Amino acid sequence: MVEKPASQADVGGEVEAHKERKGLWSPEEDERLYTRITRHGVSTWSSVAQLAGLRRSGKSCRLRWMNYLRPDLKKEPISKREEETIISLQKSLGNRWSVIAAKMPGRTDNEIKNYWNSRIRKRQTISTGGGKGDSGLAKQQGDLPAADDKAAVLAPPGEKELVSSMATGAAAPPVPARFPLFACQLLGGGGGGGGDAAIAAAGTTESTTTHENNGAGSESDVSVGNGGGQDGREGHYYYCAVDGDIDMVHLMSFDDLLEYPAGDLLMDAWDQNGLYSTNTGNSVD
DNA sequence: AATGGGCCCAACCGCGACTTT
DNA sequence: TAAAGTCGCGGTTGGGCCCAT
């Protein structure tokens, strides 16, 4: 933006060899960086820049890799569903784009931030007559509880403080960080049979509507990959299973679903029943 | 066809956090 | 323990594209 891509001679060449380049990346620079990282990995970013023969800062290389070259990035535009996820997560987490991005595989914090700033925020500003923070769009879909409230609602017994600390910006605990987003299911017999009682992510023993109202037929219909190894990941449950011991919980969140072909089915079911995204609060009475 | 304005998005900047020495 | 180096994050900028006039 400040500068046009470097000319061929300019990349790693002798011209202004001492000077750090800025601005848009040229295809050749991309190639060098990509090749370097895929072949040798990253020790430190500054060394990557040097070893790849790029007159770029390590910081710049990192940014380019993270936001553009990484092979696992999604190229397609952000979907409606992803947008709802962003809105929901932004409402509960605030502008912690890296945390939000971590829950959306294939999306970068920069991408999400840009999307938010250029589209969602603007739309919300319009719909709320210029009000700050509160989302008109979110209001249409039902307000989420505040971060702490959400933690209180969604955390299983003994986990409230962990989720709460996550919501308030303390170090995210390893497990509950992905936990509060979606519903869970008790593991019944394992092996493909699925559980026999859906429970709220809150960990209450009362069944919620999660799988009973999934609109997709029997529970096993939506138990994607549920112990049967249908997805080649034997033993991985796409429902999170709670059996009273956090160590035995199998977790499921948006990114799991998005990665799984049948995840759409489940999300649609949730969608129909207002069980995900900004309606999360509705699913837990 | 020209042009002005709005929008999108890649990339930079500054700063705090973390790691290494 | 302190200093230096590095990383990662969120905010911001500005070039280029698109569209309306």
PDB file of N, CA and C in Angstrom, chain A residues 39-95:
ATOM      1  N   ARG A  39      10.070 -25.783   4.132  1.00  0.00           N
ATOM      2  CA  ARG A  39      11.228 -26.703   4.142  1.00  0.00           C
ATOM      3  C   ARG A  39      11.932 -26.761   5.482  1.00  0.00           C
ATOM      4  N   HIS A  40      12.052 -25.623   6.118  1.00  0.00           N
ATOM      5  CA  HIS A  40      12.893 -25.578   7.315  1.00  0.00           C
ATOM      6  C   HIS A  40      12.162 -25.154   8.584  1.00  0.00           C
ATOM      7  N   GLY A  41      10.918 -24.764   8.436  1.00  0.00           N
ATOM      8  CA  GLY A  41      10.201 -24.318   9.617  1.00  0.00           C
ATOM      9  C   GLY A  41      10.676 -22.959  10.091  1.00  0.00           C
ATOM     10  N   VAL A  42      10.214 -22.599  11.272  1.00  0.00           N
ATOM     11  CA  VAL A  42      10.556 -21.295  11.822  1.00  0.00           C
ATOM     12  C   VAL A  42      11.309 -21.472  13.130  1.00  0.00           C
ATOM     13  N   SER A  43      12.499 -20.965  13.173  1.00  0.00           N
ATOM     14  CA  SER A  43      13.181 -20.927  14.471  1.00  0.00           C
ATOM     15  C   SER A  43      12.840 -19.595  15.130  1.00  0.00           C
ATOM     16  N   THR A  44      13.364 -18.532  14.563  1.00  0.00           N
ATOM     17  CA  THR A  44      12.878 -17.208  14.938  1.00  0.00           C
ATOM     18  C   THR A  44      12.534 -16.488  13.650  1.00  0.00           C
ATOM     19  N   TRP A  45      11.603 -15.571  13.735  1.00  0.00           N
ATOM     20  CA  TRP A  45      11.146 -14.914  12.523  1.00  0.00           C
ATOM     21  C   TRP A  45      12.230 -14.063  11.882  1.00  0.00           C
ATOM     22  N   SER A  46      13.062 -13.480  12.709  1.00  0.00           N
ATOM     23  CA  SER A  46      14.121 -12.653  12.134  1.00  0.00           C
ATOM     24  C   SER A  46      15.115 -13.507  11.344  1.00  0.00           C
ATOM     25  N   SER A  47      15.334 -14.728  11.835  1.00  0.00           N
ATOM     26  CA  SER A  47      16.242 -15.599  11.095  1.00  0.00           C
ATOM     27  C   SER A  47      15.590 -16.102   9.812  1.00  0.00           C
ATOM     28  N   VAL A  48      14.284 -16.297   9.859  1.00  0.00           N
ATOM     29  CA  VAL A  48      13.575 -16.704   8.643  1.00  0.00           C
ATOM     30  C   VAL A  48      13.761 -15.659   7.556  1.00  0.00           C
ATOM     31  N   ALA A  49      13.588 -14.406   7.949  1.00  0.00           N
ATOM     32  CA  ALA A  49      13.734 -13.325   6.981  1.00  0.00           C
ATOM     33  C   ALA A  49      15.133 -13.340   6.374  1.00  0.00           C
ATOM     34  N   GLN A  50      16.096 -13.526   7.233  1.00  0.00           N
ATOM     35  CA  GLN A  50      17.486 -13.503   6.793  1.00  0.00           C
ATOM     36  C   GLN A  50      17.798 -14.687   5.882  1.00  0.00           C
ATOM     37  N   LEU A  51      17.429 -15.873   6.356  1.00  0.00           N
ATOM     38  CA  LEU A  51      17.776 -17.096   5.628  1.00  0.00           C
ATOM     39  C   LEU A  51      17.018 -17.222   4.313  1.00  0.00           C
ATOM     40  N   ALA A  52      15.856 -16.595   4.255  1.00  0.00           N
ATOM     41  CA  ALA A  52      15.100 -16.628   3.012  1.00  0.00           C
ATOM     42  C   ALA A  52      15.610 -15.569   2.039  1.00  0.00           C
ATOM     43  N   GLY A  53      16.553 -14.790   2.492  1.00  0.00           N
ATOM     44  CA  GLY A  53      17.111 -13.751   1.634  1.00  0.00           C
ATOM     45  C   GLY A  53      16.152 -12.599   1.404  1.00  0.00           C
ATOM     46  N   LEU A  54      15.339 -12.343   2.412  1.00  0.00           N
ATOM     47  CA  LEU A  54      14.362 -11.272   2.273  1.00  0.00           C
ATOM     48  C   LEU A  54      14.794 -10.054   3.081  1.00  0.00           C
ATOM     49  N   ARG A  55      14.632  -8.912   2.481  1.00  0.00           N
ATOM     50  CA  ARG A  55      14.935  -7.695   3.239  1.00  0.00           C
ATOM     51  C   ARG A  55      13.660  -7.219   3.927  1.00  0.00           C
ATOM     52  N   ARG A  56      13.161  -8.090   4.725  1.00  0.00           N
ATOM     53  CA  ARG A  56      11.952  -7.790   5.483  1.00  0.00           C
ATOM     54  C   ARG A  56      12.239  -8.040   6.946  1.00  0.00           C
ATOM     55  N   SER A  57      11.480  -7.383   7.779  1.00  0.00           N
ATOM     56  CA  SER A  57      11.631  -7.648   9.199  1.00  0.00           C
ATOM     57  C   SER A  57      11.008  -8.997   9.514  1.00  0.00           C
ATOM     58  N   GLY A  58      11.455  -9.587  10.603  1.00  0.00           N
ATOM     59  CA  GLY A  58      10.856 -10.831  11.031  1.00  0.00           C
ATOM     60  C   GLY A  58       9.368 -10.670  11.270  1.00  0.00           C
ATOM     61  N   LYS A  59       9.057  -9.521  11.768  1.00  0.00           N
ATOM     62  CA  LYS A  59       7.668  -9.195  12.047  1.00  0.00           C
ATOM     63  C   LYS A  59       6.818  -9.227  10.772  1.00  0.00           C
ATOM     64  N   SER A  60       7.374  -8.620   9.763  1.00  0.00           N
ATOM     65  CA  SER A  60       6.671  -8.558   8.491  1.00  0.00           C
ATOM     66  C   SER A  60       6.489  -9.959   7.913  1.00  0.00           C
ATOM     67  N   CYS A  61       7.544 -10.791   8.041  1.00  0.00           N
ATOM     68  CA  CYS A  61       7.471 -12.167   7.539  1.00  0.00           C
ATOM     69  C   CYS A  61       6.394 -12.954   8.288  1.00  0.00           C
ATOM     70  N   ARG A  62       6.395 -12.772   9.580  1.00  0.00           N
ATOM     71  CA  ARG A  62       5.414 -13.478  10.385  1.00  0.00           C
ATOM     72  C   ARG A  62       3.998 -13.104   9.950  1.00  0.00           C
ATOM     73  N   LEU A  63       3.778 -11.816   9.776  1.00  0.00           N
ATOM     74  CA  LEU A  63       2.465 -11.322   9.388  1.00  0.00           C
ATOM     75  C   LEU A  63       2.049 -11.883   8.031  1.00  0.00           C
ATOM     76  N   ARG A  64       3.006 -11.890   7.115  1.00  0.00           N
ATOM     77  CA  ARG A  64       2.691 -12.373   5.778  1.00  0.00           C
ATOM     78  C   ARG A  64       2.326 -13.858   5.810  1.00  0.00           C
ATOM     79  N   TRP A  65       3.077 -14.595   6.584  1.00  0.00           N
ATOM     80  CA  TRP A  65       2.814 -16.023   6.692  1.00  0.00           C
ATOM     81  C   TRP A  65       1.466 -16.269   7.367  1.00  0.00           C
ATOM     82  N   MET A  66       1.260 -15.629   8.473  1.00  0.00           N
ATOM     83  CA  MET A  66       0.051 -15.846   9.261  1.00  0.00           C
ATOM     84  C   MET A  66      -1.214 -15.441   8.501  1.00  0.00           C
ATOM     85  N   ASN A  67      -1.130 -14.333   7.798  1.00  0.00           N
ATOM     86  CA  ASN A  67      -2.339 -13.770   7.203  1.00  0.00           C
ATOM     87  C   ASN A  67      -2.550 -14.148   5.738  1.00  0.00           C
ATOM     88  N   TYR A  68      -1.514 -14.707   5.126  1.00  0.00           N
ATOM     89  CA  TYR A  68      -1.667 -14.917   3.689  1.00  0.00           C
ATOM     90  C   TYR A  68      -1.122 -16.251   3.185  1.00  0.00           C
ATOM     91  N   LEU A  69       0.052 -16.642   3.618  1.00  0.00           N
ATOM     92  CA  LEU A  69       0.717 -17.805   3.020  1.00  0.00           C
ATOM     93  C   LEU A  69       0.369 -19.130   3.677  1.00  0.00           C
ATOM     94  N   ARG A  70       0.014 -19.103   4.917  1.00  0.00           N
ATOM     95  CA  ARG A  70      -0.297 -20.334   5.636  1.00  0.00           C
ATOM     96  C   ARG A  70      -1.229 -21.218   4.820  1.00  0.00           C
ATOM     97  N   PRO A  71      -0.875 -22.488   4.653  1.00  0.00           N
ATOM     98  CA  PRO A  71      -1.673 -23.343   3.778  1.00  0.00           C
ATOM     99  C   PRO A  71      -3.065 -23.662   4.321  1.00  0.00           C
ATOM    100  N   ASP A  72      -3.273 -23.491   5.574  1.00  0.00           N
ATOM    101  CA  ASP A  72      -4.579 -23.881   6.133  1.00  0.00           C
ATOM    102  C   ASP A  72      -5.593 -22.741   6.122  1.00  0.00           C
ATOM    103  N   LEU A  73      -5.237 -21.656   5.464  1.00  0.00           N
ATOM    104  CA  LEU A  73      -6.175 -20.537   5.448  1.00  0.00           C
ATOM    105  C   LEU A  73      -7.310 -20.793   4.469  1.00  0.00           C
ATOM    106  N   LYS A  74      -8.480 -20.362   4.860  1.00  0.00           N
ATOM    107  CA  LYS A  74      -9.628 -20.429   3.962  1.00  0.00           C
ATOM    108  C   LYS A  74      -9.565 -19.259   2.991  1.00  0.00           C
ATOM    109  N   LYS A  75      -9.888 -19.558   1.756  1.00  0.00           N
ATOM    110  CA  LYS A  75      -9.847 -18.487   0.758  1.00  0.00           C
ATOM    111  C   LYS A  75     -11.237 -17.918   0.504  1.00  0.00           C
ATOM    112  N   GLU A  76     -12.255 -18.679   0.824  1.00  0.00           N
ATOM    113  CA  GLU A  76     -13.606 -18.212   0.507  1.00  0.00           C
ATOM    114  C   GLU A  76     -14.034 -17.099   1.470  1.00  0.00           C
ATOM    115  N   PRO A  77     -14.992 -16.313   1.017  1.00  0.00           N
ATOM    116  CA  PRO A  77     -15.469 -15.221   1.861  1.00  0.00           C
ATOM    117  C   PRO A  77     -16.104 -15.742   3.149  1.00  0.00           C
ATOM    118  N   ILE A  78     -16.159 -14.907   4.113  1.00  0.00           N
ATOM    119  CA  ILE A  78     -16.765 -15.273   5.396  1.00  0.00           C
ATOM    120  C   ILE A  78     -18.259 -15.505   5.210  1.00  0.00           C
ATOM    121  N   SER A  79     -18.698 -16.646   5.672  1.00  0.00           N
ATOM    122  CA  SER A  79     -20.095 -17.021   5.480  1.00  0.00           C
ATOM    123  C   SER A  79     -20.984 -16.340   6.518  1.00  0.00           C
ATOM    124  N   LYS A  80     -22.262 -16.440   6.264  1.00  0.00           N
ATOM    125  CA  LYS A  80     -23.248 -15.886   7.189  1.00  0.00           C
ATOM    126  C   LYS A  80     -23.077 -16.516   8.575  1.00  0.00           C
ATOM    127  N   ARG A  81     -22.851 -17.787   8.550  1.00  0.00           N
ATOM    128  CA  ARG A  81     -22.721 -18.512   9.826  1.00  0.00           C
ATOM    129  C   ARG A  81     -21.460 -18.054  10.574  1.00  0.00           C
ATOM    130  N   GLU A  82     -20.400 -17.905   9.809  1.00  0.00           N
ATOM    131  CA  GLU A  82     -19.168 -17.416  10.440  1.00  0.00           C
ATOM    132  C   GLU A  82     -19.368 -16.002  10.977  1.00  0.00           C
ATOM    133  N   GLU A  83     -20.117 -15.230  10.225  1.00  0.00           N
ATOM    134  CA  GLU A  83     -20.383 -13.867  10.680  1.00  0.00           C
ATOM    135  C   GLU A  83     -21.112 -13.893  12.015  1.00  0.00           C
ATOM    136  N   GLU A  84     -22.074 -14.791  12.120  1.00  0.00           N
ATOM    137  CA  GLU A  84     -22.813 -14.894  13.382  1.00  0.00           C
ATOM    138  C   GLU A  84     -21.892 -15.324  14.507  1.00  0.00           C
ATOM    139  N   THR A  85     -20.968 -16.199  14.166  1.00  0.00           N
ATOM    140  CA  THR A  85     -19.995 -16.615  15.172  1.00  0.00           C
ATOM    141  C   THR A  85     -19.150 -15.438  15.623  1.00  0.00           C
ATOM    142  N   ILE A  86     -18.722 -14.654  14.663  1.00  0.00           N
ATOM    143  CA  ILE A  86     -17.904 -13.487  15.000  1.00  0.00           C
ATOM    144  C   ILE A  86     -18.684 -12.551  15.913  1.00  0.00           C
ATOM    145  N   ILE A  87     -19.922 -12.294  15.542  1.00  0.00           N
ATOM    146  CA  ILE A  87     -20.739 -11.389  16.350  1.00  0.00           C
ATOM    147  C   ILE A  87     -20.888 -11.929  17.764  1.00  0.00           C
ATOM    148  N   SER A  88     -21.160 -13.206  17.834  1.00  0.00           N
ATOM    149  CA  SER A  88     -21.355 -13.818  19.141  1.00  0.00           C
ATOM    150  C   SER A  88     -20.088 -13.752  19.978  1.00  0.00           C
ATOM    151  N   LEU A  89     -18.988 -14.135  19.354  1.00  0.00           N
ATOM    152  CA  LEU A  89     -17.735 -14.166  20.105  1.00  0.00           C
ATOM    153  C   LEU A  89     -17.260 -12.764  20.465  1.00  0.00           C
ATOM    154  N   GLN A  90     -17.495 -11.830  19.547  1.00  0.00           N
ATOM    155  CA  GLN A  90     -17.058 -10.465  19.840  1.00  0.00           C
ATOM    156  C   GLN A  90     -17.845  -9.915  21.024  1.00  0.00           C
ATOM    157  N   LYS A  91     -19.097 -10.306  21.065  1.00  0.00           N
ATOM    158  CA  LYS A  91     -19.939  -9.811  22.151  1.00  0.00           C
ATOM    159  C   LYS A  91     -19.476 -10.369  23.501  1.00  0.00           C
ATOM    160  N   SER A  92     -19.080 -11.607  23.488  1.00  0.00           N
ATOM    161  CA  SER A  92     -18.671 -12.206  24.764  1.00  0.00           C
ATOM    162  C   SER A  92     -17.202 -11.960  25.080  1.00  0.00           C
ATOM    163  N   LEU A  93     -16.360 -11.847  24.058  1.00  0.00           N
ATOM    164  CA  LEU A  93     -14.920 -11.728  24.312  1.00  0.00           C
ATOM    165  C   LEU A  93     -14.380 -10.318  24.094  1.00  0.00           C
ATOM    166  N   GLY A  94     -15.167  -9.488  23.434  1.00  0.00           N
ATOM    167  CA  GLY A  94     -14.641  -8.180  23.086  1.00  0.00           C
ATOM    168  C   GLY A  94     -13.724  -8.275  21.871  1.00  0.00           C
ATOM    169  N   ASN A  95     -12.884  -7.270  21.707  1.00  0.00           N
ATOM    170  CA  ASN A  95     -12.026  -7.217  20.514  1.00  0.00           C
ATOM    171  C   ASN A  95     -10.785  -8.085  20.652  1.00  0.00           C
TER     172      ASN A  95
END
